[in-house]
Amino acid sequence: MTFLSELTKTSPYTQSPEQDNNTVEISTRYAAPFRGDGGMVPLSLSSFDRTDLIANDCERVRLMKHAAHYSNDVIMICSTESLDPPGPRVIYVNEAFTRITGYAAEEIIGKSPRMLQGADTSAETRANIRTRLSRWEPITCDIVNYKKDGTPFWCEMNIHPIPDGSGGYSHFMALQRDVTQRKWQEKEQESAMNALQENKERLIDAQRAARTGSWEYNIATGKINWSPEMFRILQFDPALGEPDYSRLMSRYHPDDVPMHNAVVAKAMADGIPYEFDIRAVMDDGTVHWMYALGRPMRDHRNTIVGLNGTVQDITDRKESELNLTLALQAAEAATQAKSAFLANMSHELRTPLNGILGINEVMLQTNLTEEQENFAQIIQSSGQTLLLLLNDILDLSKIEAGKLEMESSPFDLRRLVSETLQIFCLRAQEKGISLKFSLPPDISLHFRGDGNRLQQVLTNLIANAIKFTERGEVKITVGHDWATPTGVCRVRVAITDTGIGIDPASQKRLFQNFTQADNSMTRRYGGTGLGLAISKHLIELMGGEIGMASLPGKGSTFWFQVPLETVESGLSALPSESPPAACNSRVLLGVNNSTNRIVIKRLLEKRGCRVETVSQGSDVLRLWREQVFDLALLDMDEPEMAGDAAVSELRAEEAVNGLHPDQGPFLIIGLVDANAETSKQWVRRIGTDDTLTLPLQPAALNAILQKWLSRHRATGDKETARPDLIREPTVRVEGGLPPERVPSGSSALRRMGAAQFAPQSTSL
């Protein structure tokens, strides 16, 4: 046999042996060798049992189908037909395909997987898939597919060619996973990173604009991380990296480093944030101011592991503050200079003016003809108008300088209002205006406060009401809230008129310096526009408030309310309104100005006093040692008089040598200029018993004499200085109180010192 050709055939079949009736699957091989001459040789047969192998294969297939069925990822098997459209056909998908895409298996079997693609599917990715598969190369990529309902979803796809066992490939298997959530997270993360980068860039821009740098210090490593602006404002080269702590300290002013180190050490030890201003010295020697702020950083165990904070270049702000300070100092110096000038001007103007008014007041008390009395009244009224204008300007200057002091002494509210109304009775009568005063019967009448300033406000408001009222009435209404447990009562006073009224636009300009409701009013009614502004300042200094309501053509109501301390009625401290009878008391008058000395002496003598006058403080002590006096009136503002020194020496001598054997403690009244810098409280503190304001008003002098000399009044020869009272007109008082009898005529005005509050000089 030259050649033996073997034919092998494997054909499975089933045989059922009779002994156990089991079905056995065997594999049989037939080998038929041939001789070279075509002759036959005996057939050889071999077989073996494949049952276990088949069973194992079936089990593996079952497990694989089970795994594929319950897999969360899509398993898709496609044919290897042409990759060009329509492309391979799907021959198998698992259950996950339906769960993810919404398509049933029969809807995709036999069709191209390209049916899952859509508008947002990347053409570049599809081309890349075709290229790789055409070379039988596996590929992994992310691609957008579409569900049955049209919803796009991101799919992570792994495609592998499946070998056919003969060197070729029979199928493509694709594993697909829904990564939409991951893609959204990546997108959000990317957006967050982009936003973070944008914020970082904005922060850098903001820090550059604000000249503020940020830093972070790690205690363990000693490393300082700086923002770009830190390098810029501290003028360090970023190429050299962040400086260490010691290098940073070398930038700060040597005098400020100990403070910096102490504050930072406390922050690291106690966890207390800090902030301070510190100086930085640059390489060129210039000094920049920095505002440093820091706070501790803690780890998860609440242990302080570092500090972070900011440094801001505030050099410009510091320069502005310095310039502002210098400007304020200059303004204060200018204000002080103005105040000093006005005080000096006040003294220089008021001294001769007081002399004119004083002498004229004395002359009015002499026997004058009617014509002479009219001329003297014109002098008195004009002088008082000028004096009031001067007082307004000086008051405003004091208010602006913050040097206007409020007094606190007992006063009778009813008397204060009544006396103020008496000033305006003649003026109201001349215009045919009715004056009314409404006072609740249950209101306390006695308070402690600055009655003089309160009367000044009341005078301004009543004068305005009469000035701008041509017919009708002016009514003053007093009300109050009940006193608090501390004895403070809130008193409200309203002045209502039936005058011209004020339009809403003009009302906004009231209570401002040198401002009237209408500029034309200055020409028609006169005034400087200071009255309301000063009244507002005075009321606010008392802790109260002031306001108004008005209708054009209907009238106006101006009101104010102030807190006042109530006092018991009948206090001896309350001054009497009646001038004293001739007291025959000996009075020592120490006044340097000769005119004032003559005027005051004459006023005292008209009230029955025996007066000794001196012009030097040393003469006060000499006469006090030589003679017995009931009272001394000493000028506290004249330098030549040196009244304060005289009082101090006199009180000291009283303390050392005891009281004068023929008298008790020497009564001393300090004479102070109404607008001088001298404080009445200070005058009282140095040893005076009371004060009188210059120019001296007869009513005020009467009150002082009544208060302090009642125990010295003579019982015999009493010369009455009280002028006659004219019974008309009267002020109508509402609220159950008896009418207040109001004097009129020149003598009554002199008694009340009416010219001091001349209505024609008070302005809105």
PDB file of C-alpha atoms in Angstrom, residues 435-599:
ATOM      1  CA  LEU A 435     -54.177 136.291  72.500  1.00  0.00           C
ATOM      2  CA  LYS A 436     -55.353 133.105  74.221  1.00  0.00           C
ATOM      3  CA  PHE A 437     -53.603 130.864  76.718  1.00  0.00           C
ATOM      4  CA  SER A 438     -54.927 127.350  77.447  1.00  0.00           C
ATOM      5  CA  LEU A 439     -53.467 125.516  80.430  1.00  0.00           C
ATOM      6  CA  PRO A 440     -54.920 122.239  81.836  1.00  0.00           C
ATOM      7  CA  PRO A 441     -55.836 122.538  85.516  1.00  0.00           C
ATOM      8  CA  ASP A 442     -54.068 119.277  86.373  1.00  0.00           C
ATOM      9  CA  ILE A 443     -50.667 120.162  84.942  1.00  0.00           C
ATOM     10  CA  SER A 444     -47.718 120.648  87.229  1.00  0.00           C
ATOM     11  CA  LEU A 445     -46.566 124.253  87.110  1.00  0.00           C
ATOM     12  CA  HIS A 446     -43.114 123.899  88.623  1.00  0.00           C
ATOM     13  CA  PHE A 447     -40.247 122.340  86.714  1.00  0.00           C
ATOM     14  CA  ARG A 448     -36.487 122.250  86.662  1.00  0.00           C
ATOM     15  CA  GLY A 449     -34.738 123.137  83.418  1.00  0.00           C
ATOM     16  CA  ASP A 450     -33.456 126.051  81.406  1.00  0.00           C
ATOM     17  CA  GLY A 451     -36.409 128.407  81.725  1.00  0.00           C
ATOM     18  CA  ASN A 452     -34.603 131.255  79.982  1.00  0.00           C
ATOM     19  CA  ARG A 453     -33.919 129.211  76.842  1.00  0.00           C
ATOM     20  CA  LEU A 454     -37.440 127.819  76.948  1.00  0.00           C
ATOM     21  CA  GLN A 455     -38.772 131.368  77.071  1.00  0.00           C
ATOM     22  CA  GLN A 456     -36.479 132.282  74.167  1.00  0.00           C
ATOM     23  CA  VAL A 457     -38.072 129.554  72.034  1.00  0.00           C
ATOM     24  CA  LEU A 458     -41.560 130.544  73.128  1.00  0.00           C
ATOM     25  CA  THR A 459     -40.801 134.172  72.337  1.00  0.00           C
ATOM     26  CA  ASN A 460     -39.591 133.318  68.835  1.00  0.00           C
ATOM     27  CA  LEU A 461     -42.682 131.254  68.048  1.00  0.00           C
ATOM     28  CA  ILE A 462     -45.207 133.750  69.470  1.00  0.00           C
ATOM     29  CA  ALA A 463     -43.466 136.642  67.719  1.00  0.00           C
ATOM     30  CA  ASN A 464     -43.676 134.780  64.403  1.00  0.00           C
ATOM     31  CA  ALA A 465     -47.340 133.950  64.967  1.00  0.00           C
ATOM     32  CA  ILE A 466     -48.221 137.600  65.615  1.00  0.00           C
ATOM     33  CA  LYS A 467     -45.998 138.828  62.793  1.00  0.00           C
ATOM     34  CA  PHE A 468     -47.665 136.648  60.145  1.00  0.00           C
ATOM     35  CA  THR A 469     -51.242 137.003  61.431  1.00  0.00           C
ATOM     36  CA  GLU A 470     -53.274 139.975  60.207  1.00  0.00           C
ATOM     37  CA  ARG A 471     -56.586 139.053  61.864  1.00  0.00           C
ATOM     38  CA  GLY A 472     -58.007 136.406  64.141  1.00  0.00           C
ATOM     39  CA  GLU A 473     -56.129 134.974  67.088  1.00  0.00           C
ATOM     40  CA  VAL A 474     -52.949 133.426  68.409  1.00  0.00           C
ATOM     41  CA  LYS A 475     -53.485 130.654  70.920  1.00  0.00           C
ATOM     42  CA  ILE A 476     -50.883 129.052  73.173  1.00  0.00           C
ATOM     43  CA  THR A 477     -51.827 125.593  74.418  1.00  0.00           C
ATOM     44  CA  VAL A 478     -49.833 123.744  77.062  1.00  0.00           C
ATOM     45  CA  GLY A 479     -50.205 120.006  77.608  1.00  0.00           C
ATOM     46  CA  HIS A 480     -48.177 117.209  79.111  1.00  0.00           C
ATOM     47  CA  ASP A 481     -47.719 113.500  79.618  1.00  0.00           C
ATOM     48  CA  TRP A 482     -47.835 112.333  83.206  1.00  0.00           C
ATOM     49  CA  ALA A 483     -44.529 112.256  85.004  1.00  0.00           C
ATOM     50  CA  THR A 484     -42.499 109.055  84.906  1.00  0.00           C
ATOM     51  CA  PRO A 485     -41.337 107.351  88.130  1.00  0.00           C
ATOM     52  CA  THR A 486     -38.164 109.436  87.847  1.00  0.00           C
ATOM     53  CA  GLY A 487     -40.230 112.628  88.028  1.00  0.00           C
ATOM     54  CA  VAL A 488     -39.752 113.624  84.377  1.00  0.00           C
ATOM     55  CA  CYS A 489     -42.755 115.128  82.613  1.00  0.00           C
ATOM     56  CA  ARG A 490     -42.945 115.640  78.852  1.00  0.00           C
ATOM     57  CA  VAL A 491     -44.395 119.116  78.343  1.00  0.00           C
ATOM     58  CA  ARG A 492     -45.888 120.044  74.967  1.00  0.00           C
ATOM     59  CA  VAL A 493     -46.505 123.641  73.914  1.00  0.00           C
ATOM     60  CA  ALA A 494     -48.363 124.540  70.718  1.00  0.00           C
ATOM     61  CA  ILE A 495     -48.725 128.024  69.214  1.00  0.00           C
ATOM     62  CA  THR A 496     -51.622 128.182  66.756  1.00  0.00           C
ATOM     63  CA  ASP A 497     -52.400 131.207  64.611  1.00  0.00           C
ATOM     64  CA  THR A 498     -54.920 132.173  61.927  1.00  0.00           C
ATOM     65  CA  GLY A 499     -52.276 133.798  59.750  1.00  0.00           C
ATOM     66  CA  ILE A 500     -51.088 133.451  56.180  1.00  0.00           C
ATOM     67  CA  GLY A 501     -49.971 129.827  56.490  1.00  0.00           C
ATOM     68  CA  ILE A 502     -47.092 128.118  54.698  1.00  0.00           C
ATOM     69  CA  ASP A 503     -47.221 125.992  51.558  1.00  0.00           C
ATOM     70  CA  PRO A 504     -45.796 122.415  51.725  1.00  0.00           C
ATOM     71  CA  ALA A 505     -42.766 123.206  49.550  1.00  0.00           C
ATOM     72  CA  SER A 506     -41.730 126.093  51.786  1.00  0.00           C
ATOM     73  CA  GLN A 507     -42.256 124.054  54.960  1.00  0.00           C
ATOM     74  CA  LYS A 508     -39.277 121.878  54.030  1.00  0.00           C
ATOM     75  CA  ARG A 509     -36.963 124.891  54.224  1.00  0.00           C
ATOM     76  CA  LEU A 510     -37.986 125.940  57.709  1.00  0.00           C
ATOM     77  CA  PHE A 511     -35.733 125.431  60.742  1.00  0.00           C
ATOM     78  CA  GLN A 512     -32.646 126.065  58.570  1.00  0.00           C
ATOM     79  CA  ASN A 513     -30.148 128.839  59.214  1.00  0.00           C
ATOM     80  CA  PHE A 514     -30.925 132.148  57.486  1.00  0.00           C
ATOM     81  CA  THR A 515     -33.975 130.630  55.774  1.00  0.00           C
ATOM     82  CA  GLN A 516     -37.519 131.936  55.569  1.00  0.00           C
ATOM     83  CA  ALA A 517     -40.527 130.294  53.950  1.00  0.00           C
ATOM     84  CA  ASP A 518     -40.417 132.871  51.153  1.00  0.00           C
ATOM     85  CA  ASN A 519     -37.643 135.348  50.395  1.00  0.00           C
ATOM     86  CA  SER A 520     -40.251 138.012  49.765  1.00  0.00           C
ATOM     87  CA  MET A 521     -41.188 137.764  53.456  1.00  0.00           C
ATOM     88  CA  THR A 522     -37.867 139.334  54.372  1.00  0.00           C
ATOM     89  CA  ARG A 523     -38.835 142.485  52.497  1.00  0.00           C
ATOM     90  CA  ARG A 524     -42.424 142.494  53.774  1.00  0.00           C
ATOM     91  CA  TYR A 525     -42.050 141.250  57.353  1.00  0.00           C
ATOM     92  CA  GLY A 526     -38.337 141.596  58.097  1.00  0.00           C
ATOM     93  CA  GLY A 527     -36.182 139.171  60.039  1.00  0.00           C
ATOM     94  CA  THR A 528     -32.931 137.260  59.538  1.00  0.00           C
ATOM     95  CA  GLY A 529     -34.224 133.704  59.304  1.00  0.00           C
ATOM     96  CA  LEU A 530     -32.407 132.617  62.467  1.00  0.00           C
ATOM     97  CA  GLY A 531     -35.270 132.387  64.956  1.00  0.00           C
ATOM     98  CA  LEU A 532     -36.620 128.953  64.025  1.00  0.00           C
ATOM     99  CA  ALA A 533     -33.165 127.482  63.418  1.00  0.00           C
ATOM    100  CA  ILE A 534     -31.990 128.545  66.871  1.00  0.00           C
ATOM    101  CA  SER A 535     -35.247 127.351  68.434  1.00  0.00           C
ATOM    102  CA  LYS A 536     -34.760 123.928  66.863  1.00  0.00           C
ATOM    103  CA  HIS A 537     -31.215 123.684  68.200  1.00  0.00           C
ATOM    104  CA  LEU A 538     -32.291 124.761  71.677  1.00  0.00           C
ATOM    105  CA  ILE A 539     -35.169 122.281  71.875  1.00  0.00           C
ATOM    106  CA  GLU A 540     -32.929 119.448  70.681  1.00  0.00           C
ATOM    107  CA  LEU A 541     -30.295 120.389  73.263  1.00  0.00           C
ATOM    108  CA  MET A 542     -33.029 120.013  75.884  1.00  0.00           C
ATOM    109  CA  GLY A 543     -33.728 116.503  74.586  1.00  0.00           C
ATOM    110  CA  GLY A 544     -37.000 117.476  72.908  1.00  0.00           C
ATOM    111  CA  GLU A 545     -38.352 117.940  69.422  1.00  0.00           C
ATOM    112  CA  ILE A 546     -40.022 120.696  67.440  1.00  0.00           C
ATOM    113  CA  GLY A 547     -42.318 120.672  64.422  1.00  0.00           C
ATOM    114  CA  MET A 548     -45.115 122.419  62.608  1.00  0.00           C
ATOM    115  CA  ALA A 549     -48.265 121.968  60.520  1.00  0.00           C
ATOM    116  CA  SER A 550     -49.733 124.575  58.206  1.00  0.00           C
ATOM    117  CA  LEU A 551     -52.222 125.244  55.429  1.00  0.00           C
ATOM    118  CA  PRO A 552     -51.787 128.263  53.140  1.00  0.00           C
ATOM    119  CA  GLY A 553     -54.372 130.902  53.986  1.00  0.00           C
ATOM    120  CA  LYS A 554     -55.601 128.958  57.038  1.00  0.00           C
ATOM    121  CA  GLY A 555     -52.837 129.446  59.563  1.00  0.00           C
ATOM    122  CA  SER A 556     -50.084 127.457  61.228  1.00  0.00           C
ATOM    123  CA  THR A 557     -49.356 125.506  64.374  1.00  0.00           C
ATOM    124  CA  PHE A 558     -45.807 125.390  65.661  1.00  0.00           C
ATOM    125  CA  TRP A 559     -45.191 123.022  68.545  1.00  0.00           C
ATOM    126  CA  PHE A 560     -42.400 121.697  70.681  1.00  0.00           C
ATOM    127  CA  GLN A 561     -42.174 119.188  73.483  1.00  0.00           C
ATOM    128  CA  VAL A 562     -39.394 118.825  76.035  1.00  0.00           C
ATOM    129  CA  PRO A 563     -38.758 116.534  79.005  1.00  0.00           C
ATOM    130  CA  LEU A 564     -38.734 118.513  82.242  1.00  0.00           C
ATOM    131  CA  GLU A 565     -38.124 117.416  85.793  1.00  0.00           C
ATOM    132  CA  THR A 566     -41.033 118.230  88.082  1.00  0.00           C
ATOM    133  CA  VAL A 567     -40.316 119.966  91.398  1.00  0.00           C
ATOM    134  CA  GLU A 568     -42.458 120.642  94.419  1.00  0.00           C
ATOM    135  CA  SER A 569     -44.482 123.829  94.300  1.00  0.00           C
ATOM    136  CA  GLY A 570     -43.630 126.687  96.587  1.00  0.00           C
ATOM    137  CA  LEU A 571     -39.855 126.227  96.368  1.00  0.00           C
ATOM    138  CA  SER A 572     -37.968 129.159  97.718  1.00  0.00           C
ATOM    139  CA  ALA A 573     -35.689 128.883  94.704  1.00  0.00           C
ATOM    140  CA  LEU A 574     -38.474 130.072  92.437  1.00  0.00           C
ATOM    141  CA  PRO A 575     -37.958 133.769  91.770  1.00  0.00           C
ATOM    142  CA  SER A 576     -40.669 136.232  92.588  1.00  0.00           C
ATOM    143  CA  GLU A 577     -42.091 138.358  89.802  1.00  0.00           C
ATOM    144  CA  SER A 578     -42.710 141.332  92.108  1.00  0.00           C
ATOM    145  CA  PRO A 579     -40.003 143.953  92.529  1.00  0.00           C
ATOM    146  CA  PRO A 580     -38.882 144.273  96.148  1.00  0.00           C
ATOM    147  CA  ALA A 581     -39.712 147.204  98.316  1.00  0.00           C
ATOM    148  CA  ALA A 582     -36.887 149.593  99.203  1.00  0.00           C
ATOM    149  CA  CYS A 583     -34.640 147.342 101.200  1.00  0.00           C
ATOM    150  CA  ASN A 584     -32.134 149.858 102.570  1.00  0.00           C
ATOM    151  CA  SER A 585     -29.504 147.162 102.065  1.00  0.00           C
ATOM    152  CA  ARG A 586     -25.830 147.881 101.578  1.00  0.00           C
ATOM    153  CA  VAL A 587     -24.566 146.576  98.232  1.00  0.00           C
ATOM    154  CA  LEU A 588     -20.957 146.344  97.059  1.00  0.00           C
ATOM    155  CA  LEU A 589     -20.853 146.779  93.265  1.00  0.00           C
ATOM    156  CA  GLY A 590     -17.649 145.687  91.513  1.00  0.00           C
ATOM    157  CA  VAL A 591     -17.815 146.612  87.823  1.00  0.00           C
ATOM    158  CA  ASN A 592     -14.894 147.834  85.731  1.00  0.00           C
ATOM    159  CA  ASN A 593     -16.895 149.464  82.947  1.00  0.00           C
ATOM    160  CA  SER A 594     -17.908 152.905  84.105  1.00  0.00           C
ATOM    161  CA  THR A 595     -21.132 153.014  82.077  1.00  0.00           C
ATOM    162  CA  ASN A 596     -22.342 149.700  83.419  1.00  0.00           C
ATOM    163  CA  ARG A 597     -21.310 150.767  86.887  1.00  0.00           C
ATOM    164  CA  ILE A 598     -23.428 153.921  86.679  1.00  0.00           C
ATOM    165  CA  VAL A 599     -26.452 152.099  85.232  1.00  0.00           C
TER     166      VAL A 599
END
